[in-house]
Amino acid sequence: MNGTSEGFMSQRMASKAASTRWRNAVYGAGVLAAMAMFLAGCEKPAAPAGPPPAMAMPVSVIRVQPADVPVENEWVGTLDGNVNAQIQPQVSGYLVEQTYREGSAVAKGQVLFEIDPRPFQAVLDQAQAQVEQAKAAYGLTQTNVNRDTPLAEAHAIAQSQLDTDKAQMAQADATVKSVEATVATAKLNLGFTHVRSLISGIAGQATVQVGNLVSQQSVLTSVSQLDPIKVYFSISDNEYLGLTKRLQRGSDLLKSADAVPLTLRLADGTVYPHKGKIAFVDRQMNQQTGAIRIAAVFANPGNVLRPGEFGRVSASTEIAHGVIVVPQAAVADLQGQKQVYTVGADNKVHVLNVNVGAQMGANVIVLNGLPAGSSVITDNLQKLREGAPVAPHAAAAAATAMDQSAGGN
């Protein structure tokens, strides 16, 4: 019994020792794993890949040089017919017919309206009857003179009788002429019942309706000659003097109108394809505005332009000598400061602050801040900054526009 107990106790102690050794091994393995994870977390992460090298932005450039260029001024103009005629009747009566289509082209002498002719026909018939009556009376007096002339010569009747006959014949002759004039007037009035256009042009909307009673004060419609068409605008005293200085000595704007070609820009921004010239210069300056009124004429084939439209008339008023001109698209505005982007020999962007002057169409004069010979960038300005690398190439279209501006003198 004792031997058996001692063997059992020895066996339990051996089993407990083995269990302890297994727990110690598992614990040690866990500690080693934890230490390995801690050490791995303490290592520095790999550095991220750096940014790729900057790509050179392709840009269009022009090389600027001083040149003599015409400086243009622009004025707001109002279009009007070359000739405008108000159509008014010359007799009173009821309107019985409108014979033209509103807004259509009409010829000089074309009938536009008809007034009831019956009252005027009656007056004419009456006047013609009076003529016949007056001619009959004249014939009677002429017969009396022819009969009494030989009798008076033979002293068969008194000379005073013959004188009376002659006076009556003269009076009858005057009566005939008077009523004949009445007939002519009646014929005119009858003809005036057909209201005709005084000029060839475009007839406007009728201001009266068939059935209305019209008089000499009634305006029935208007007709405008539109080819050529006039454009009225006003220019300042300085601009007027600038224009006259461009002309030969002793000439004025009317005599040398061909020397000042005018350009018309329409309300939608398009440039009218036909050049104009000055047709009228007012006799004096407006003392209140300090401007003088001018009218220009432009060819208007097809009557495309109409009275009442607005446009902008431009002309070169002077020649600017030795100035640098760049496209307006090449000038940036940074809080009121004008800037121009240029390309240096290193093909990098250099930003220059400049002062600009007058605009000339799509171009603008640079007064200072831009050296001659600079390569000016004309596009992609919003994507550029100082020192950015670029790949410049010539801007053919911009260069052509610059050449045209510089060659306008």
mmCIF file of C-alpha atoms in Angstrom:
data_model
loop_
_atom_site.group_PDB
_atom_site.id
_atom_site.type_symbol
_atom_site.label_atom_id
_atom_site.label_comp_id
_atom_site.label_asym_id
_atom_site.label_seq_id
_atom_site.Cartn_x
_atom_site.Cartn_y
_atom_site.Cartn_z
ATOM 1 C CA MET A 1 0.000 0.000 0.000
ATOM 2 C CA ASN A 2 2.713 2.372 0.869
ATOM 3 C CA GLY A 3 4.689 1.360 -2.171
ATOM 4 C CA THR A 4 1.735 1.866 -4.310
ATOM 5 C CA SER A 5 1.076 5.349 -2.885
ATOM 6 C CA GLU A 6 4.638 6.432 -3.291
ATOM 7 C CA GLY A 7 4.620 5.340 -6.936
ATOM 8 C CA PHE A 8 1.409 7.219 -7.604
ATOM 9 C CA MET A 9 2.779 10.390 -6.014
ATOM 10 C CA SER A 10 5.971 10.180 -8.013
ATOM 11 C CA GLN A 11 3.970 9.822 -11.223
ATOM 12 C CA ARG A 12 1.826 12.937 -10.396
ATOM 13 C CA MET A 13 4.875 15.017 -9.665
ATOM 14 C CA ALA A 14 6.467 14.021 -12.980
ATOM 15 C CA SER A 15 3.260 14.902 -14.892
ATOM 16 C CA LYS A 16 3.037 18.346 -13.159
ATOM 17 C CA ALA A 17 6.634 19.154 -14.026
ATOM 18 C CA ALA A 18 6.010 18.291 -17.701
ATOM 19 C CA SER A 19 2.947 20.582 -17.794
ATOM 20 C CA THR A 20 4.941 23.429 -16.281
ATOM 21 C CA ARG A 21 7.709 23.044 -18.874
ATOM 22 C CA TRP A 22 5.060 23.195 -21.722
ATOM 23 C CA ARG A 23 3.453 26.389 -20.344
ATOM 24 C CA ASN A 24 6.849 28.033 -20.051
ATOM 25 C CA ALA A 25 7.648 27.151 -23.668
ATOM 26 C CA VAL A 26 4.348 28.608 -24.981
ATOM 27 C CA TYR A 27 4.798 31.796 -22.926
ATOM 28 C CA GLY A 28 8.350 32.271 -24.214
ATOM 29 C CA ALA A 29 7.210 31.819 -27.800
ATOM 30 C CA GLY A 30 4.493 34.500 -27.286
ATOM 31 C CA VAL A 31 6.979 36.912 -25.760
ATOM 32 C CA LEU A 32 9.330 36.445 -28.702
ATOM 33 C CA ALA A 33 6.505 37.074 -31.164
ATOM 34 C CA ALA A 34 5.430 40.244 -29.354
ATOM 35 C CA MET A 35 8.993 41.546 -29.308
ATOM 36 C CA ALA A 36 9.315 40.847 -33.005
ATOM 37 C CA MET A 37 6.128 42.828 -33.771
ATOM 38 C CA PHE A 38 7.297 45.727 -31.563
ATOM 39 C CA LEU A 39 10.634 45.879 -33.330
ATOM 40 C CA ALA A 40 8.920 45.754 -36.700
ATOM 41 C CA GLY A 41 6.693 48.709 -35.719
ATOM 42 C CA CYS A 42 9.686 50.770 -34.643
ATOM 43 C CA GLU A 43 11.270 50.547 -38.071
ATOM 44 C CA LYS A 44 10.895 53.707 -40.282
ATOM 45 C CA PRO A 45 8.393 53.360 -43.196
ATOM 46 C CA ALA A 46 9.744 53.489 -46.698
ATOM 47 C CA ALA A 47 9.860 57.022 -48.147
ATOM 48 C CA PRO A 48 7.142 57.717 -50.789
ATOM 49 C CA ALA A 49 8.164 58.243 -54.385
ATOM 50 C CA GLY A 50 9.085 61.865 -55.175
ATOM 51 C CA PRO A 51 7.080 64.025 -57.651
ATOM 52 C CA PRO A 52 7.795 63.430 -61.298
ATOM 53 C CA PRO A 53 9.980 66.020 -63.012
ATOM 54 C CA ALA A 54 8.019 69.137 -64.231
ATOM 55 C CA MET A 55 6.752 68.946 -67.833
ATOM 56 C CA ALA A 56 7.425 71.975 -70.078
ATOM 57 C CA MET A 57 4.111 73.705 -70.985
ATOM 58 C CA PRO A 58 3.768 74.374 -74.740
ATOM 59 C CA VAL A 59 3.077 78.090 -75.319
ATOM 60 C CA SER A 60 2.740 80.415 -78.300
ATOM 61 C CA VAL A 61 5.070 83.411 -78.373
ATOM 62 C CA ILE A 62 5.639 86.479 -80.496
ATOM 63 C CA ARG A 63 8.777 88.621 -80.631
ATOM 64 C CA VAL A 64 7.944 92.291 -80.231
ATOM 65 C CA GLN A 65 9.767 95.209 -81.813
ATOM 66 C CA PRO A 66 9.044 98.970 -81.862
ATOM 67 C CA ALA A 67 7.002 100.083 -84.861
ATOM 68 C CA ASP A 68 4.961 102.993 -86.179
ATOM 69 C CA VAL A 69 1.297 102.017 -85.865
ATOM 70 C CA PRO A 70 -1.995 103.852 -86.418
ATOM 71 C CA VAL A 71 -3.957 104.570 -83.261
ATOM 72 C CA GLU A 72 -7.673 103.972 -83.714
ATOM 73 C CA ASN A 73 -10.559 105.626 -81.936
ATOM 74 C CA GLU A 74 -14.056 104.221 -81.738
ATOM 75 C CA TRP A 75 -17.404 105.977 -81.421
ATOM 76 C CA VAL A 76 -20.984 104.841 -80.968
ATOM 77 C CA GLY A 77 -23.026 105.453 -84.102
ATOM 78 C CA THR A 78 -26.714 105.384 -85.014
ATOM 79 C CA LEU A 79 -27.795 104.118 -88.413
ATOM 80 C CA ASP A 80 -30.272 106.049 -90.535
ATOM 81 C CA GLY A 81 -31.468 106.080 -94.116
ATOM 82 C CA ASN A 82 -29.427 108.012 -96.655
ATOM 83 C CA VAL A 83 -32.687 109.745 -97.634
ATOM 84 C CA ASN A 84 -35.871 109.538 -95.559
ATOM 85 C CA ALA A 85 -39.193 110.680 -96.987
ATOM 86 C CA GLN A 86 -42.428 111.042 -95.048
ATOM 87 C CA ILE A 87 -45.361 110.161 -97.264
ATOM 88 C CA GLN A 88 -48.224 112.635 -96.775
ATOM 89 C CA PRO A 89 -51.281 113.185 -98.985
ATOM 90 C CA GLN A 90 -51.763 116.463 -100.823
ATOM 91 C CA VAL A 91 -55.550 116.277 -100.685
ATOM 92 C CA SER A 92 -58.039 115.330 -97.997
ATOM 93 C CA GLY A 93 -60.394 112.389 -98.244
ATOM 94 C CA TYR A 94 -61.179 108.862 -97.175
ATOM 95 C CA LEU A 95 -58.496 106.233 -97.694
ATOM 96 C CA VAL A 96 -59.914 103.458 -99.881
ATOM 97 C CA GLU A 97 -56.873 101.302 -100.647
ATOM 98 C CA GLN A 98 -53.283 100.512 -99.559
ATOM 99 C CA THR A 99 -51.398 99.252 -102.618
ATOM 100 C CA TYR A 100 -47.967 98.368 -101.214
ATOM 101 C CA ARG A 101 -46.647 95.693 -98.862
ATOM 102 C CA GLU A 102 -45.250 97.088 -95.628
ATOM 103 C CA GLY A 103 -41.491 96.669 -95.332
ATOM 104 C CA SER A 104 -41.016 95.997 -99.039
ATOM 105 C CA ALA A 105 -38.955 97.835 -101.629
ATOM 106 C CA VAL A 106 -40.845 100.478 -103.595
ATOM 107 C CA ALA A 107 -39.881 102.508 -106.643
ATOM 108 C CA LYS A 108 -40.019 106.242 -107.095
ATOM 109 C CA GLY A 109 -43.504 107.195 -108.307
ATOM 110 C CA GLN A 110 -45.094 103.921 -107.192
ATOM 111 C CA VAL A 111 -48.654 104.284 -105.842
ATOM 112 C CA LEU A 112 -48.773 103.449 -102.125
ATOM 113 C CA PHE A 113 -52.292 104.589 -101.158
ATOM 114 C CA GLU A 114 -55.490 105.633 -102.915
ATOM 115 C CA ILE A 115 -57.941 108.244 -101.642
ATOM 116 C CA ASP A 116 -61.593 108.203 -102.744
ATOM 117 C CA PRO A 117 -61.422 110.000 -106.123
ATOM 118 C CA ARG A 118 -65.143 110.623 -106.699
ATOM 119 C CA PRO A 119 -65.377 114.128 -105.166
ATOM 120 C CA PHE A 120 -62.365 115.232 -107.169
ATOM 121 C CA GLN A 121 -63.704 113.715 -110.394
ATOM 122 C CA ALA A 122 -66.910 115.683 -109.894
ATOM 123 C CA VAL A 123 -64.962 118.921 -109.460
ATOM 124 C CA LEU A 124 -63.027 118.169 -112.630
ATOM 125 C CA ASP A 125 -66.186 117.489 -114.615
ATOM 126 C CA GLN A 126 -67.670 120.763 -113.400
ATOM 127 C CA ALA A 127 -64.538 122.695 -114.341
ATOM 128 C CA GLN A 128 -64.457 121.157 -117.797
ATOM 129 C CA ALA A 129 -68.090 122.194 -118.313
ATOM 130 C CA GLN A 130 -67.218 125.735 -117.305
ATOM 131 C CA VAL A 131 -64.476 125.718 -119.897
ATOM 132 C CA GLU A 132 -66.925 124.821 -122.619
ATOM 133 C CA GLN A 133 -69.267 127.543 -121.406
ATOM 134 C CA ALA A 134 -66.464 130.092 -121.358
ATOM 135 C CA LYS A 135 -65.346 129.110 -124.854
ATOM 136 C CA ALA A 136 -68.870 129.532 -126.138
ATOM 137 C CA ALA A 137 -69.080 133.001 -124.635
ATOM 138 C CA TYR A 138 -65.732 133.845 -126.164
ATOM 139 C CA GLY A 139 -66.915 132.676 -129.568
ATOM 140 C CA LEU A 140 -69.942 134.964 -129.364
ATOM 141 C CA THR A 141 -67.837 137.992 -128.517
ATOM 142 C CA GLN A 142 -65.457 137.131 -131.332
ATOM 143 C CA THR A 143 -68.391 136.968 -133.746
ATOM 144 C CA ASN A 144 -69.562 140.405 -132.566
ATOM 145 C CA VAL A 145 -66.137 141.883 -133.150
ATOM 146 C CA ASN A 146 -65.859 140.363 -136.616
ATOM 147 C CA ARG A 147 -69.314 141.672 -137.543
ATOM 148 C CA ASP A 148 -68.944 145.183 -136.124
ATOM 149 C CA THR A 149 -65.430 145.884 -137.387
ATOM 150 C CA PRO A 150 -66.395 146.620 -141.045
ATOM 151 C CA LEU A 151 -69.511 148.472 -139.898
ATOM 152 C CA ALA A 152 -67.483 150.744 -137.689
ATOM 153 C CA GLU A 153 -65.031 151.359 -140.533
ATOM 154 C CA ALA A 154 -67.973 152.342 -142.740
ATOM 155 C CA HIS A 155 -69.292 154.565 -139.976
ATOM 156 C CA ALA A 156 -72.456 152.489 -139.952
ATOM 157 C CA ILE A 157 -72.155 152.083 -136.181
ATOM 158 C CA ALA A 158 -70.427 154.033 -133.521
ATOM 159 C CA GLN A 159 -66.776 153.239 -132.831
ATOM 160 C CA SER A 160 -67.645 152.833 -129.171
ATOM 161 C CA GLN A 161 -69.774 149.801 -130.051
ATOM 162 C CA LEU A 162 -66.781 148.102 -131.629
ATOM 163 C CA ASP A 163 -64.632 148.983 -128.625
ATOM 164 C CA THR A 164 -67.209 147.404 -126.327
ATOM 165 C CA ASP A 165 -67.225 144.243 -128.453
ATOM 166 C CA LYS A 166 -63.446 143.983 -128.247
ATOM 167 C CA ALA A 167 -63.461 144.459 -124.473
ATOM 168 C CA GLN A 168 -66.092 141.755 -124.073
ATOM 169 C CA MET A 169 -64.021 139.388 -126.242
ATOM 170 C CA ALA A 170 -60.912 140.002 -124.136
ATOM 171 C CA GLN A 171 -62.900 139.382 -120.984
ATOM 172 C CA ALA A 172 -64.293 136.145 -122.409
ATOM 173 C CA ASP A 173 -60.795 135.052 -123.394
ATOM 174 C CA ALA A 174 -59.571 135.641 -119.805
ATOM 175 C CA THR A 175 -62.533 133.656 -118.494
ATOM 176 C CA VAL A 176 -61.573 130.741 -120.720
ATOM 177 C CA LYS A 177 -58.009 130.787 -119.429
ATOM 178 C CA SER A 178 -59.219 130.985 -115.825
ATOM 179 C CA VAL A 179 -61.506 127.996 -116.068
ATOM 180 C CA GLU A 180 -58.834 126.086 -117.974
ATOM 181 C CA ALA A 181 -56.535 126.667 -114.993
ATOM 182 C CA THR A 182 -59.330 125.397 -112.765
ATOM 183 C CA VAL A 183 -59.454 122.243 -114.875
ATOM 184 C CA ALA A 184 -55.694 121.801 -114.522
ATOM 185 C CA THR A 185 -55.994 122.149 -110.739
ATOM 186 C CA ALA A 186 -58.856 119.682 -110.648
ATOM 187 C CA LYS A 187 -56.805 117.216 -112.668
ATOM 188 C CA LEU A 188 -53.894 117.614 -110.239
ATOM 189 C CA ASN A 189 -56.112 117.025 -107.225
ATOM 190 C CA LEU A 190 -57.603 113.981 -108.873
ATOM 191 C CA GLY A 191 -54.111 112.683 -109.506
ATOM 192 C CA PHE A 192 -53.170 113.369 -105.888
ATOM 193 C CA THR A 193 -55.751 110.798 -104.801
ATOM 194 C CA HIS A 194 -53.048 108.291 -105.811
ATOM 195 C CA VAL A 195 -50.422 108.854 -103.114
ATOM 196 C CA ARG A 196 -47.036 107.970 -104.604
ATOM 197 C CA SER A 197 -43.558 107.361 -103.194
ATOM 198 C CA LEU A 198 -41.212 110.273 -103.696
ATOM 199 C CA ILE A 199 -38.056 108.114 -103.675
ATOM 200 C CA SER A 200 -36.991 104.530 -104.230
ATOM 201 C CA GLY A 201 -36.349 102.634 -101.017
ATOM 202 C CA ILE A 202 -37.915 100.539 -98.278
ATOM 203 C CA ALA A 203 -41.441 101.501 -97.258
ATOM 204 C CA GLY A 204 -42.276 101.328 -93.578
ATOM 205 C CA GLN A 205 -45.392 100.405 -91.682
ATOM 206 C CA ALA A 206 -48.577 102.256 -92.561
ATOM 207 C CA THR A 207 -49.747 104.608 -89.824
ATOM 208 C CA VAL A 208 -53.354 104.751 -91.072
ATOM 209 C CA GLN A 209 -55.953 102.169 -92.017
ATOM 210 C CA VAL A 210 -58.232 101.890 -95.017
ATOM 211 C CA GLY A 211 -61.379 103.862 -94.233
ATOM 212 C CA ASN A 212 -59.628 106.604 -92.256
ATOM 213 C CA LEU A 213 -60.154 110.240 -93.160
ATOM 214 C CA VAL A 214 -56.752 111.733 -94.013
ATOM 215 C CA SER A 215 -55.570 115.268 -94.673
ATOM 216 C CA GLN A 216 -52.413 117.080 -95.760
ATOM 217 C CA GLN A 217 -51.120 116.854 -92.173
ATOM 218 C CA SER A 218 -51.452 113.046 -92.017
ATOM 219 C CA VAL A 219 -48.256 110.972 -92.250
ATOM 220 C CA LEU A 220 -49.238 107.760 -94.023
ATOM 221 C CA THR A 221 -45.835 106.013 -93.924
ATOM 222 C CA SER A 222 -42.113 106.627 -94.454
ATOM 223 C CA VAL A 223 -39.740 105.481 -97.188
ATOM 224 C CA SER A 224 -35.979 105.269 -96.615
ATOM 225 C CA GLN A 225 -33.201 104.897 -99.134
ATOM 226 C CA LEU A 226 -30.893 102.332 -97.508
ATOM 227 C CA ASP A 227 -28.122 101.788 -100.046
ATOM 228 C CA PRO A 228 -25.924 103.516 -99.116
ATOM 229 C CA ILE A 229 -26.846 103.914 -95.472
ATOM 230 C CA LYS A 230 -25.742 106.691 -93.119
ATOM 231 C CA VAL A 231 -24.204 106.318 -89.672
ATOM 232 C CA TYR A 232 -24.253 109.364 -87.398
ATOM 233 C CA PHE A 233 -21.685 109.709 -84.600
ATOM 234 C CA SER A 234 -19.952 112.459 -82.609
ATOM 235 C CA ILE A 235 -16.226 112.922 -81.988
ATOM 236 C CA SER A 236 -14.389 115.155 -79.555
ATOM 237 C CA ASP A 237 -12.466 118.280 -80.463
ATOM 238 C CA ASN A 238 -9.102 116.518 -79.972
ATOM 239 C CA GLU A 239 -10.165 113.569 -82.119
ATOM 240 C CA TYR A 240 -11.366 115.929 -84.836
ATOM 241 C CA LEU A 241 -8.026 117.722 -84.847
ATOM 242 C CA GLY A 242 -6.223 114.381 -84.953
ATOM 243 C CA LEU A 243 -8.176 113.374 -88.038
ATOM 244 C CA THR A 244 -7.533 116.643 -89.845
ATOM 245 C CA LYS A 245 -3.793 116.421 -89.121
ATOM 246 C CA ARG A 246 -3.657 113.177 -91.069
ATOM 247 C CA LEU A 247 -4.893 114.982 -94.184
ATOM 248 C CA GLN A 248 -2.950 117.095 -96.620
ATOM 249 C CA ARG A 249 -2.445 120.722 -95.745
ATOM 250 C CA GLY A 250 -5.462 122.812 -96.669
ATOM 251 C CA SER A 251 -7.861 119.861 -96.935
ATOM 252 C CA ASP A 252 -10.896 119.157 -94.815
ATOM 253 C CA LEU A 253 -12.633 115.925 -93.898
ATOM 254 C CA LEU A 254 -15.186 116.177 -96.702
ATOM 255 C CA LYS A 255 -12.732 116.926 -99.499
ATOM 256 C CA SER A 256 -10.373 114.162 -98.340
ATOM 257 C CA ALA A 257 -12.981 111.665 -97.145
ATOM 258 C CA ASP A 258 -11.324 108.781 -99.027
ATOM 259 C CA ALA A 259 -8.137 109.339 -96.993
ATOM 260 C CA VAL A 260 -9.949 108.438 -93.760
ATOM 261 C CA PRO A 261 -11.489 104.977 -94.241
ATOM 262 C CA LEU A 262 -14.020 104.079 -91.551
ATOM 263 C CA THR A 263 -14.791 100.671 -90.071
ATOM 264 C CA LEU A 264 -18.205 99.700 -88.703
ATOM 265 C CA ARG A 265 -18.556 97.110 -85.939
ATOM 266 C CA LEU A 266 -22.123 95.848 -85.596
ATOM 267 C CA ALA A 267 -24.053 95.200 -82.386
ATOM 268 C CA ASP A 268 -23.140 91.500 -82.413
ATOM 269 C CA GLY A 269 -19.419 92.322 -82.524
ATOM 270 C CA THR A 270 -18.850 91.436 -86.170
ATOM 271 C CA VAL A 271 -16.966 93.825 -88.433
ATOM 272 C CA TYR A 272 -19.018 95.052 -91.381
ATOM 273 C CA PRO A 273 -17.242 93.998 -94.584
ATOM 274 C CA HIS A 274 -17.616 97.332 -96.394
ATOM 275 C CA LYS A 275 -15.528 100.380 -95.532
ATOM 276 C CA GLY A 276 -17.227 103.742 -95.149
ATOM 277 C CA LYS A 277 -16.303 107.357 -95.674
ATOM 278 C CA ILE A 278 -17.275 110.690 -94.189
ATOM 279 C CA ALA A 279 -20.247 112.316 -95.932
ATOM 280 C CA PHE A 280 -21.193 115.127 -93.542
ATOM 281 C CA VAL A 281 -19.408 117.253 -90.942
ATOM 282 C CA ASP A 282 -21.453 119.668 -88.871
ATOM 283 C CA ARG A 283 -20.605 123.339 -89.166
ATOM 284 C CA GLN A 284 -19.769 123.786 -85.486
ATOM 285 C CA MET A 285 -18.870 122.044 -82.241
ATOM 286 C CA ASN A 286 -21.599 121.385 -79.737
ATOM 287 C CA GLN A 287 -20.716 123.768 -76.916
ATOM 288 C CA GLN A 288 -22.415 121.611 -74.305
ATOM 289 C CA THR A 289 -20.690 118.316 -75.192
ATOM 290 C CA GLY A 290 -17.504 119.587 -76.835
ATOM 291 C CA ALA A 291 -18.103 117.241 -79.778
ATOM 292 C CA ILE A 292 -18.897 117.635 -83.446
ATOM 293 C CA ARG A 293 -21.451 115.528 -85.323
ATOM 294 C CA ILE A 294 -20.311 113.522 -88.331
ATOM 295 C CA ALA A 295 -22.170 111.277 -90.759
ATOM 296 C CA ALA A 296 -20.526 108.410 -92.631
ATOM 297 C CA VAL A 297 -21.945 106.437 -95.539
ATOM 298 C CA PHE A 298 -21.519 102.681 -95.993
ATOM 299 C CA ALA A 299 -22.539 100.535 -98.941
ATOM 300 C CA ASN A 300 -25.533 98.406 -97.976
ATOM 301 C CA PRO A 301 -26.196 95.807 -100.681
ATOM 302 C CA GLY A 302 -29.344 93.857 -100.019
ATOM 303 C CA ASN A 303 -30.500 96.475 -97.478
ATOM 304 C CA VAL A 304 -29.126 94.346 -94.632
ATOM 305 C CA LEU A 305 -28.533 97.322 -92.327
ATOM 306 C CA ARG A 306 -31.626 99.220 -91.187
ATOM 307 C CA PRO A 307 -32.279 102.635 -89.620
ATOM 308 C CA GLY A 308 -32.328 102.645 -85.834
ATOM 309 C CA GLU A 309 -29.556 100.078 -85.409
ATOM 310 C CA PHE A 310 -26.476 100.890 -83.344
ATOM 311 C CA GLY A 311 -22.859 100.235 -84.247
ATOM 312 C CA ARG A 312 -19.351 101.366 -83.426
ATOM 313 C CA VAL A 313 -17.456 103.427 -85.990
ATOM 314 C CA SER A 314 -13.667 103.423 -85.808
ATOM 315 C CA ALA A 315 -10.899 105.250 -87.632
ATOM 316 C CA SER A 316 -7.208 105.858 -87.090
ATOM 317 C CA THR A 317 -6.771 109.388 -85.727
ATOM 318 C CA GLU A 318 -2.969 109.467 -85.414
ATOM 319 C CA ILE A 319 0.253 107.540 -85.939
ATOM 320 C CA ALA A 320 2.100 106.309 -82.836
ATOM 321 C CA HIS A 321 5.836 106.197 -83.562
ATOM 322 C CA GLY A 322 8.217 103.579 -82.139
ATOM 323 C CA VAL A 323 5.721 101.798 -79.871
ATOM 324 C CA ILE A 324 5.443 98.146 -78.873
ATOM 325 C CA VAL A 325 2.142 96.429 -79.562
ATOM 326 C CA VAL A 326 1.000 93.090 -78.135
ATOM 327 C CA PRO A 327 -2.286 91.168 -78.383
ATOM 328 C CA GLN A 328 -4.751 91.967 -75.628
ATOM 329 C CA ALA A 329 -4.842 88.230 -74.837
ATOM 330 C CA ALA A 330 -1.172 88.471 -73.825
ATOM 331 C CA VAL A 331 -1.857 91.002 -71.042
ATOM 332 C CA ALA A 332 -2.962 89.666 -67.661
ATOM 333 C CA ASP A 333 -4.559 91.736 -64.908
ATOM 334 C CA LEU A 334 -3.502 91.063 -61.316
ATOM 335 C CA GLN A 335 -5.442 93.329 -58.947
ATOM 336 C CA GLY A 336 -5.201 96.235 -61.369
ATOM 337 C CA GLN A 337 -1.562 95.624 -62.297
ATOM 338 C CA LYS A 338 -1.055 94.734 -65.941
ATOM 339 C CA GLN A 339 1.427 91.902 -66.498
ATOM 340 C CA VAL A 340 3.048 90.314 -69.515
ATOM 341 C CA TYR A 341 4.541 86.802 -69.502
ATOM 342 C CA THR A 342 7.790 86.434 -71.427
ATOM 343 C CA VAL A 343 10.160 83.560 -72.220
ATOM 344 C CA GLY A 344 13.870 83.934 -71.496
ATOM 345 C CA ALA A 345 16.839 82.162 -73.058
ATOM 346 C CA ASP A 346 16.451 79.419 -70.416
ATOM 347 C CA ASN A 347 12.921 78.656 -71.714
ATOM 348 C CA LYS A 348 11.427 79.705 -68.390
ATOM 349 C CA VAL A 349 8.618 82.134 -67.677
ATOM 350 C CA HIS A 350 9.441 85.657 -66.544
ATOM 351 C CA VAL A 351 6.583 87.950 -65.444
ATOM 352 C CA LEU A 352 6.926 91.666 -66.238
ATOM 353 C CA ASN A 353 4.772 94.504 -64.864
ATOM 354 C CA VAL A 354 3.806 96.878 -67.680
ATOM 355 C CA ASN A 355 1.738 99.977 -68.385
ATOM 356 C CA VAL A 356 -0.571 99.863 -71.390
ATOM 357 C CA GLY A 357 -2.035 102.562 -73.595
ATOM 358 C CA ALA A 358 -4.635 102.719 -76.335
ATOM 359 C CA GLN A 359 -6.321 99.623 -77.670
ATOM 360 C CA MET A 360 -6.213 98.904 -81.393
ATOM 361 C CA GLY A 361 -8.735 96.218 -82.172
ATOM 362 C CA ALA A 362 -7.370 92.969 -80.755
ATOM 363 C CA ASN A 363 -4.063 94.606 -79.786
ATOM 364 C CA VAL A 364 -2.894 97.088 -77.198
ATOM 365 C CA ILE A 365 0.063 99.484 -76.960
ATOM 366 C CA VAL A 366 2.584 98.812 -74.165
ATOM 367 C CA LEU A 367 3.903 102.123 -72.882
ATOM 368 C CA ASN A 368 6.724 100.782 -70.705
ATOM 369 C CA GLY A 369 7.987 97.730 -68.852
ATOM 370 C CA LEU A 370 8.475 95.484 -71.894
ATOM 371 C CA PRO A 371 11.942 95.575 -73.553
ATOM 372 C CA ALA A 372 12.164 95.451 -77.329
ATOM 373 C CA GLY A 373 12.905 91.997 -78.684
ATOM 374 C CA SER A 374 11.107 90.186 -75.841
ATOM 375 C CA SER A 375 9.347 86.908 -76.582
ATOM 376 C CA VAL A 376 5.815 87.430 -75.281
ATOM 377 C CA ILE A 377 3.549 84.484 -74.433
ATOM 378 C CA THR A 378 0.070 84.790 -75.948
ATOM 379 C CA ASP A 379 -1.793 81.782 -74.507
ATOM 380 C CA ASN A 380 -2.148 79.541 -71.423
ATOM 381 C CA LEU A 381 -1.375 82.492 -69.138
ATOM 382 C CA GLN A 382 -3.605 81.184 -66.347
ATOM 383 C CA LYS A 383 -1.481 78.032 -66.122
ATOM 384 C CA LEU A 384 1.894 79.773 -65.864
ATOM 385 C CA ARG A 385 3.970 81.141 -63.011
ATOM 386 C CA GLU A 386 7.340 82.786 -62.566
ATOM 387 C CA GLY A 387 10.162 80.387 -63.431
ATOM 388 C CA ALA A 388 7.931 77.665 -64.911
ATOM 389 C CA PRO A 389 9.565 75.756 -67.792
ATOM 390 C CA VAL A 390 7.828 76.161 -71.166
ATOM 391 C CA ALA A 391 8.189 74.875 -74.698
ATOM 392 C CA PRO A 392 7.729 78.008 -76.868
ATOM 393 C CA HIS A 393 6.665 78.005 -80.492
ATOM 394 C CA ALA A 394 5.859 80.892 -82.843
ATOM 395 C CA ALA A 395 2.270 82.146 -82.817
ATOM 396 C CA ALA A 396 1.654 82.527 -86.555
ATOM 397 C CA ALA A 397 -1.859 83.969 -86.275
ATOM 398 C CA ALA A 398 -0.844 86.505 -83.611
ATOM 399 C CA ALA A 399 2.211 87.508 -85.613
ATOM 400 C CA THR A 400 0.051 88.092 -88.684
ATOM 401 C CA ALA A 401 -2.331 90.290 -86.690
ATOM 402 C CA MET A 402 0.607 92.270 -85.297
ATOM 403 C CA ASP A 403 2.023 92.781 -88.791
ATOM 404 C CA GLN A 404 -1.319 94.066 -90.026
ATOM 405 C CA SER A 405 -1.581 96.519 -87.111
ATOM 406 C CA ALA A 406 1.926 97.787 -87.639
ATOM 407 C CA GLY A 407 1.479 98.115 -91.387
ATOM 408 C CA GLY A 408 -1.672 100.190 -91.239
ATOM 409 C CA ASN A 409 0.104 103.530 -91.445
#
